[in-house]
Structure formats: structure tokens, C-alpha cells
Amino acid sequence: EVVLHYRPHQRDLIKLQKFAEAAVKEFPIRQLPRFAPWFPSDLHRVPLKPKKQAPVISYEEVEELKQLSTPSEYITGSPDYDCTKNLLEFHSSMKHGPTLIQALAIHRPINLDYRGEPPPNGKQKLKRSWSVSLPSAKLKEKIHPLSQELQNNLERLKLHAFCRAKWTIEQSICKNQNLEDIWIKLNRLIKHNELPSCNATIQRSVGQIWIFCDILYCEYVRNILREKLSLTDKMNLLVHKYGIIFSL
């Protein structure tokens, strides 16, 4: 059974018939040449052999795995599925030509701020959760050498200065500001390239902001965060698998 969908202004039956016949026409079959391996087919002379034999699974283990696994659900399409059911351009009441885009815009306005399902009140927007800085050559003059304490820690842990580290901002060091206000200010700093090598993310589920940067710039980044965001108390610098390596 062949179902042919066409737009209201394309009603040339001869063209439609030719189009349908071409769609169901059998593809030409090409006889494939006989396969000739590019390596020796003698299994007794294979240059590379596994060190151990392949593992063998017993019949009892197979039956046990079958009982533990749940049968997967297969999704089958409906036999009367119509892929054009919700497409406005296939409706008989829809005019064709230059008014098509205008009609689509009227019936279904495009929302560039939202990529998922339309919000219920029409005003909700997705909150940005990542911010990434661009490289800037102007900041190199402002970067001072690392403190002796941090240099000693790097030598002890055998870490490179370009290893990535993480500062964490919590509500307890935000003074009278909430975390969302800090996040907005931090985005401005990163947007204007005031934090070298930084990318940041807000983890609303745990009430934290994470700022990732190269260890080479971490002290400079911390001083900018303290000055521009009015942060109080110390912050800990963490490196993956090493934990806290420095506090400032």
C-alpha cells in the first residue's frame, strides 16, 4: 500500500502518478565481486593470537541472566499514521505561495528564547547555567607570579601550572547578595574577559557556583572575585582527584 501526500496546489495527477511509480521502482541490483581477504586466511598461521582463550558462559548462567533481564518494550507505529496530520501547509484551507510563511507565523509564532515545549504562561525563559570566557592578551601584564605557598603545593603534588582547578562560591560568603545576583555579575565579568581562562557554572541544586580556571591564573581570579563580587571569607581551590590544594 502506498500513501502519497501532496500539497493542495500540486494536483497534477499525471505528475503525481509518475512520482509514485518512481518511488516504488525497484533498485538495480549489482553483482558484488567475490570477496578476497587482504590477510592470510590460514588460521594456524595468524601472526597475532590472544593470550587467553575466550570466556565460556554456561547454559545455567545464560538462563539466570534471562530471568534477571526484563523484556524490552518495542514501540510499533500505528498502521494509519499520517506524518502530515499536524503540518499546516498540507491543510486544504492553507493558501500556497508567498503567504505560506506569514500564515505559519500567525498560527505558530516562533520563540527564539525557548527550544523545548512552550511555557504555560508564555513569559518563562530558560535560565543560563554556563558561562565561558574568551582568551585575552591584555591581561597578561596584570598577572603576577604565583605565591610561594601555592608553588610549594604544586611541586609537592607534581601538578602543572596549566592544570584546571575550581573555586566554589556558596551563599555563606555572598554577604547580603543572593546566589542569582552573584551569577549575573560573574557573567558580566566573564563576558568582558576580566577572568582569564575561566568558565563557570551555577549548580542551583546544591546552591553553589563553580569557577574553573588554570592554576596559573587562580590567585588573580580569586582577587577579582573578591573585589568585584564583594565576597567575604576564604575560598578553597580544588583540583580533581587531589581535593583542596590551596585557600585564599
GROMACS .gro file of C-alpha atoms in nm:
model
  248
    1GLU     CA    1   0.000   0.000   0.000
    2VAL     CA    2   0.139   0.339  -0.100
    3VAL     CA    3   0.013   0.664   0.054
    4LEU     CA    4   0.113   0.976  -0.136
    5HIS     CA    5   0.085   1.313   0.038
    6TYR     CA    6   0.078   1.623  -0.175
    7ARG     CA    7   0.012   1.990  -0.121
    8PRO     CA    8  -0.323   2.138  -0.231
    9HIS     CA    9  -0.164   2.335  -0.516
   10GLN     CA   10   0.011   2.026  -0.658
   11ARG     CA   11  -0.282   1.839  -0.809
   12ASP     CA   12  -0.137   1.733  -1.144
   13LEU     CA   13  -0.244   1.368  -1.142
   14ILE     CA   14   0.000   1.267  -1.418
   15LYS     CA   15   0.297   1.409  -1.228
   16LEU     CA   16   0.177   1.253  -0.904
   17GLN     CA   17   0.140   0.912  -1.069
   18LYS     CA   18   0.490   0.931  -1.220
   19PHE     CA   19   0.630   1.040  -0.884
   20ALA     CA   20   0.467   0.745  -0.706
   21GLU     CA   21   0.582   0.497  -0.971
   22ALA     CA   22   0.939   0.623  -0.943
   23ALA     CA   23   0.928   0.590  -0.565
   24VAL     CA   24   0.831   0.222  -0.569
   25LYS     CA   25   1.052   0.128  -0.862
   26GLU     CA   26   1.294  -0.150  -0.778
   27PHE     CA   27   1.655  -0.051  -0.733
   28PRO     CA   28   1.905  -0.201  -0.979
   29ILE     CA   29   2.098  -0.490  -0.829
   30ARG     CA   30   2.472  -0.502  -0.887
   31GLN     CA   31   2.652  -0.833  -0.862
   32LEU     CA   32   2.919  -0.799  -0.596
   33PRO     CA   33   3.264  -0.941  -0.674
   34ARG     CA   34   3.386  -1.240  -0.480
   35PHE     CA   35   3.543  -1.140  -0.150
   36ALA     CA   36   3.919  -1.183  -0.142
   37PRO     CA   37   4.075  -1.130   0.204
   38TRP     CA   38   4.377  -0.900   0.226
   39PHE     CA   39   4.532  -1.115   0.501
   40PRO     CA   40   4.626  -1.485   0.518
   41SER     CA   41   4.315  -1.694   0.576
   42ASP     CA   42   4.506  -1.983   0.731
   43LEU     CA   43   4.403  -1.973   1.100
   44HIS     CA   44   4.705  -2.180   1.205
   45ARG     CA   45   4.943  -1.911   1.083
   46VAL     CA   46   4.777  -1.600   1.225
   47PRO     CA   47   5.056  -1.358   1.334
   48LEU     CA   48   4.863  -1.224   1.637
   49LYS     CA   49   4.689  -1.462   1.876
   50PRO     CA   50   4.507  -1.383   2.202
   51LYS     CA   51   4.698  -1.467   2.517
   52LYS     CA   52   4.397  -1.637   2.678
   53GLN     CA   53   4.104  -1.831   2.544
   54ALA     CA   54   3.771  -1.653   2.509
   55PRO     CA   55   3.547  -1.684   2.820
   56VAL     CA   56   3.279  -1.950   2.806
   57ILE     CA   57   2.932  -1.887   2.953
   58SER     CA   58   2.749  -2.194   3.076
   59TYR     CA   59   2.387  -2.271   2.995
   60GLU     CA   60   2.287  -2.214   3.361
   61GLU     CA   61   2.440  -1.864   3.358
   62VAL     CA   62   2.253  -1.778   3.038
   63GLU     CA   63   1.922  -1.886   3.193
   64GLU     CA   64   1.998  -1.683   3.507
   65LEU     CA   65   2.066  -1.371   3.300
   66LYS     CA   66   1.740  -1.420   3.111
   67GLN     CA   67   1.545  -1.424   3.438
   68LEU     CA   68   1.717  -1.111   3.567
   69SER     CA   69   1.666  -0.909   3.249
   70THR     CA   70   1.327  -0.756   3.184
   71PRO     CA   71   1.174  -0.785   2.838
   72SER     CA   72   1.222  -0.468   2.638
   73GLU     CA   73   0.918  -0.285   2.510
   74TYR     CA   74   0.907  -0.230   2.139
   75ILE     CA   75   0.737   0.076   2.001
   76THR     CA   76   0.533  -0.002   1.694
   77GLY     CA   77   0.389   0.263   1.474
   78SER     CA   78   0.022   0.286   1.405
   79PRO     CA   79  -0.076   0.149   1.061
   80ASP     CA   80  -0.278   0.462   0.985
   81TYR     CA   81  -0.001   0.702   1.090
   82ASP     CA   82  -0.018   1.028   0.896
   83CYS     CA   83   0.306   1.229   0.908
   84THR     CA   84   0.132   1.539   0.768
   85LYS     CA   85  -0.151   1.549   1.022
   86ASN     CA   86  -0.012   1.846   1.217
   87LEU     CA   87   0.160   2.025   0.927
   88LEU     CA   88  -0.032   2.340   0.837
   89GLU     CA   89   0.099   2.354   0.483
   90PHE     CA   90  -0.086   2.030   0.396
   91HIS     CA   91  -0.423   2.157   0.514
   92SER     CA   92  -0.672   2.223   0.236
   93SER     CA   93  -0.760   2.561   0.386
   94MET     CA   94  -0.398   2.679   0.370
   95LYS     CA   95  -0.308   2.905   0.081
   96HIS     CA   96   0.014   2.846  -0.106
   97GLY     CA   97   0.264   3.096  -0.238
   98PRO     CA   98   0.420   3.389  -0.054
   99THR     CA   99   0.152   3.389   0.215
  100LEU     CA  100   0.256   3.047   0.345
  101ILE     CA  101   0.529   3.175   0.579
  102GLN     CA  102   0.304   3.454   0.702
  103ALA     CA  103   0.026   3.207   0.780
  104LEU     CA  104   0.267   2.979   0.966
  105ALA     CA  105   0.391   3.276   1.167
  106ILE     CA  106   0.033   3.370   1.259
  107HIS     CA  107  -0.074   3.019   1.362
  108ARG     CA  108   0.251   2.916   1.530
  109PRO     CA  109   0.475   3.208   1.640
  110ILE     CA  110   0.844   3.128   1.665
  111ASN     CA  111   1.000   3.161   2.010
  112LEU     CA  112   1.377   3.203   1.982
  113ASP     CA  113   1.428   3.211   2.358
  114TYR     CA  114   1.287   2.864   2.420
  115ARG     CA  115   1.386   2.544   2.242
  116GLY     CA  116   1.159   2.294   2.421
  117GLU     CA  117   0.787   2.286   2.490
  118PRO     CA  118   0.628   2.634   2.505
  119PRO     CA  119   0.600   2.764   2.864
  120PRO     CA  120   0.248   2.769   3.014
  121ASN     CA  121   0.238   3.144   3.080
  122GLY     CA  122   0.431   3.243   2.767
  123LYS     CA  123   0.682   3.452   2.965
  124GLN     CA  124   0.913   3.196   3.126
  125LYS     CA  125   1.268   3.176   2.990
  126LEU     CA  126   1.541   2.921   3.040
  127LYS     CA  127   1.800   3.035   3.293
  128ARG     CA  128   2.155   3.031   3.167
  129SER     CA  129   2.370   2.783   3.359
  130TRP     CA  130   2.710   2.808   3.181
  131SER     CA  131   2.942   3.096   3.100
  132VAL     CA  132   3.273   3.071   2.912
  133SER     CA  133   3.543   3.335   2.872
  134LEU     CA  134   3.741   3.421   2.559
  135PRO     CA  135   4.123   3.446   2.554
  136SER     CA  136   4.256   3.797   2.605
  137ALA     CA  137   4.617   3.912   2.555
  138LYS     CA  138   4.570   4.237   2.753
  139LEU     CA  139   4.551   4.062   3.091
  140LYS     CA  140   4.898   3.905   3.074
  141GLU     CA  141   5.057   4.222   3.210
  142LYS     CA  142   4.834   4.213   3.521
  143ILE     CA  143   4.909   3.851   3.611
  144HIS     CA  144   5.165   3.821   3.893
  145PRO     CA  145   5.374   3.510   3.974
  146LEU     CA  146   5.211   3.252   4.198
  147SER     CA  147   5.261   3.279   4.572
  148GLN     CA  148   5.534   3.068   4.728
  149GLU     CA  149   5.282   2.860   4.923
  150LEU     CA  150   5.094   2.764   4.607
  151GLN     CA  151   5.419   2.692   4.420
  152ASN     CA  152   5.526   2.458   4.701
  153ASN     CA  153   5.193   2.276   4.684
  154LEU     CA  154   5.225   2.232   4.307
  155GLU     CA  155   5.576   2.089   4.345
  156ARG     CA  156   5.464   1.855   4.623
  157LEU     CA  157   5.166   1.724   4.422
  158LYS     CA  158   5.358   1.735   4.092
  159LEU     CA  159   5.089   1.949   3.927
  160HIS     CA  160   5.144   2.170   3.623
  161ALA     CA  161   5.056   2.539   3.633
  162PHE     CA  162   4.811   2.489   3.344
  163CYS     CA  163   4.615   2.221   3.530
  164ARG     CA  164   4.248   2.313   3.574
  165ALA     CA  165   4.124   2.400   3.922
  166LYS     CA  166   3.792   2.509   4.071
  167TRP     CA  167   3.683   2.789   4.303
  168THR     CA  168   3.345   2.740   4.474
  169ILE     CA  169   3.111   3.024   4.571
  170GLU     CA  170   2.846   2.945   4.833
  171GLN     CA  171   2.569   3.157   4.981
  172SER     CA  172   2.763   3.188   5.309
  173ILE     CA  173   3.029   3.414   5.151
  174CYS     CA  174   2.791   3.629   4.942
  175LYS     CA  175   2.730   3.889   5.213
  176ASN     CA  176   2.380   4.038   5.155
  177GLN     CA  177   2.350   3.912   4.798
  178ASN     CA  178   2.175   3.601   4.676
  179LEU     CA  179   2.340   3.347   4.450
  180GLU     CA  180   2.148   3.457   4.138
  181ASP     CA  181   2.275   3.816   4.176
  182ILE     CA  182   2.632   3.688   4.207
  183TRP     CA  183   2.579   3.473   3.897
  184ILE     CA  184   2.463   3.773   3.691
  185LYS     CA  185   2.766   3.981   3.799
  186LEU     CA  186   3.000   3.688   3.729
  187ASN     CA  187   2.860   3.653   3.378
  188ARG     CA  188   2.937   4.019   3.312
  189LEU     CA  189   3.298   3.971   3.428
  190ILE     CA  190   3.345   3.672   3.201
  191LYS     CA  191   3.172   3.845   2.911
  192HIS     CA  192   3.417   4.136   2.934
  193ASN     CA  193   3.717   3.898   2.957
  194GLU     CA  194   3.815   4.006   3.308
  195LEU     CA  195   3.866   3.645   3.422
  196PRO     CA  196   4.132   3.472   3.209
  197SER     CA  197   4.088   3.104   3.112
  198CYS     CA  198   3.765   3.083   3.311
  199ASN     CA  199   3.442   2.901   3.257
  200ALA     CA  200   3.172   2.894   3.521
  201THR     CA  201   2.852   2.709   3.600
  202ILE     CA  202   2.580   2.760   3.858
  203GLN     CA  203   2.466   2.445   4.038
  204ARG     CA  204   2.126   2.552   4.166
  205SER     CA  205   2.051   2.207   4.308
  206VAL     CA  206   2.335   2.237   4.562
  207GLY     CA  207   2.338   2.618   4.592
  208GLN     CA  208   2.689   2.672   4.453
  209ILE     CA  209   2.871   2.849   4.169
  210TRP     CA  210   3.177   2.675   4.027
  211ILE     CA  211   3.452   2.878   3.856
  212PHE     CA  212   3.709   2.673   3.664
  213CYS     CA  213   4.043   2.825   3.566
  214ASP     CA  214   4.408   2.738   3.508
  215ILE     CA  215   4.610   2.727   3.830
  216LEU     CA  216   4.845   2.983   3.670
  217TYR     CA  217   4.567   3.248   3.696
  218CYS     CA  218   4.381   3.120   4.004
  219GLU     CA  219   4.511   3.381   4.252
  220TYR     CA  220   4.439   3.664   4.009
  221VAL     CA  221   4.089   3.525   3.951
  222ARG     CA  222   4.028   3.498   4.326
  223ASN     CA  223   4.130   3.862   4.383
  224ILE     CA  224   3.896   3.982   4.106
  225LEU     CA  225   3.610   3.775   4.251
  226ARG     CA  226   3.667   3.923   4.598
  227GLU     CA  227   3.683   4.280   4.465
  228LYS     CA  228   3.406   4.277   4.203
  229LEU     CA  229   3.159   4.044   4.376
  230SER     CA  230   3.221   4.164   4.736
  231LEU     CA  231   3.279   3.813   4.863
  232THR     CA  232   3.370   3.751   5.224
  233ASP     CA  233   3.567   3.476   5.399
  234LYS     CA  234   3.813   3.235   5.237
  235MET     CA  235   3.758   3.024   4.928
  236ASN     CA  236   3.907   2.681   4.866
  237LEU     CA  237   4.081   2.585   4.543
  238LEU     CA  238   4.007   2.227   4.440
  239VAL     CA  239   4.173   2.003   4.181
  240HIS     CA  240   4.011   1.684   4.060
  241LYS     CA  241   4.144   1.374   4.246
  242TYR     CA  242   4.355   1.594   4.476
  243GLY     CA  243   4.086   1.785   4.665
  244ILE     CA  244   4.166   2.121   4.827
  245ILE     CA  245   4.519   2.232   4.740
  246PHE     CA  246   4.503   2.598   4.842
  247SER     CA  247   4.288   2.851   5.033
  248LEU     CA  248   4.271   3.223   4.975
   0.00000   0.00000   0.00000
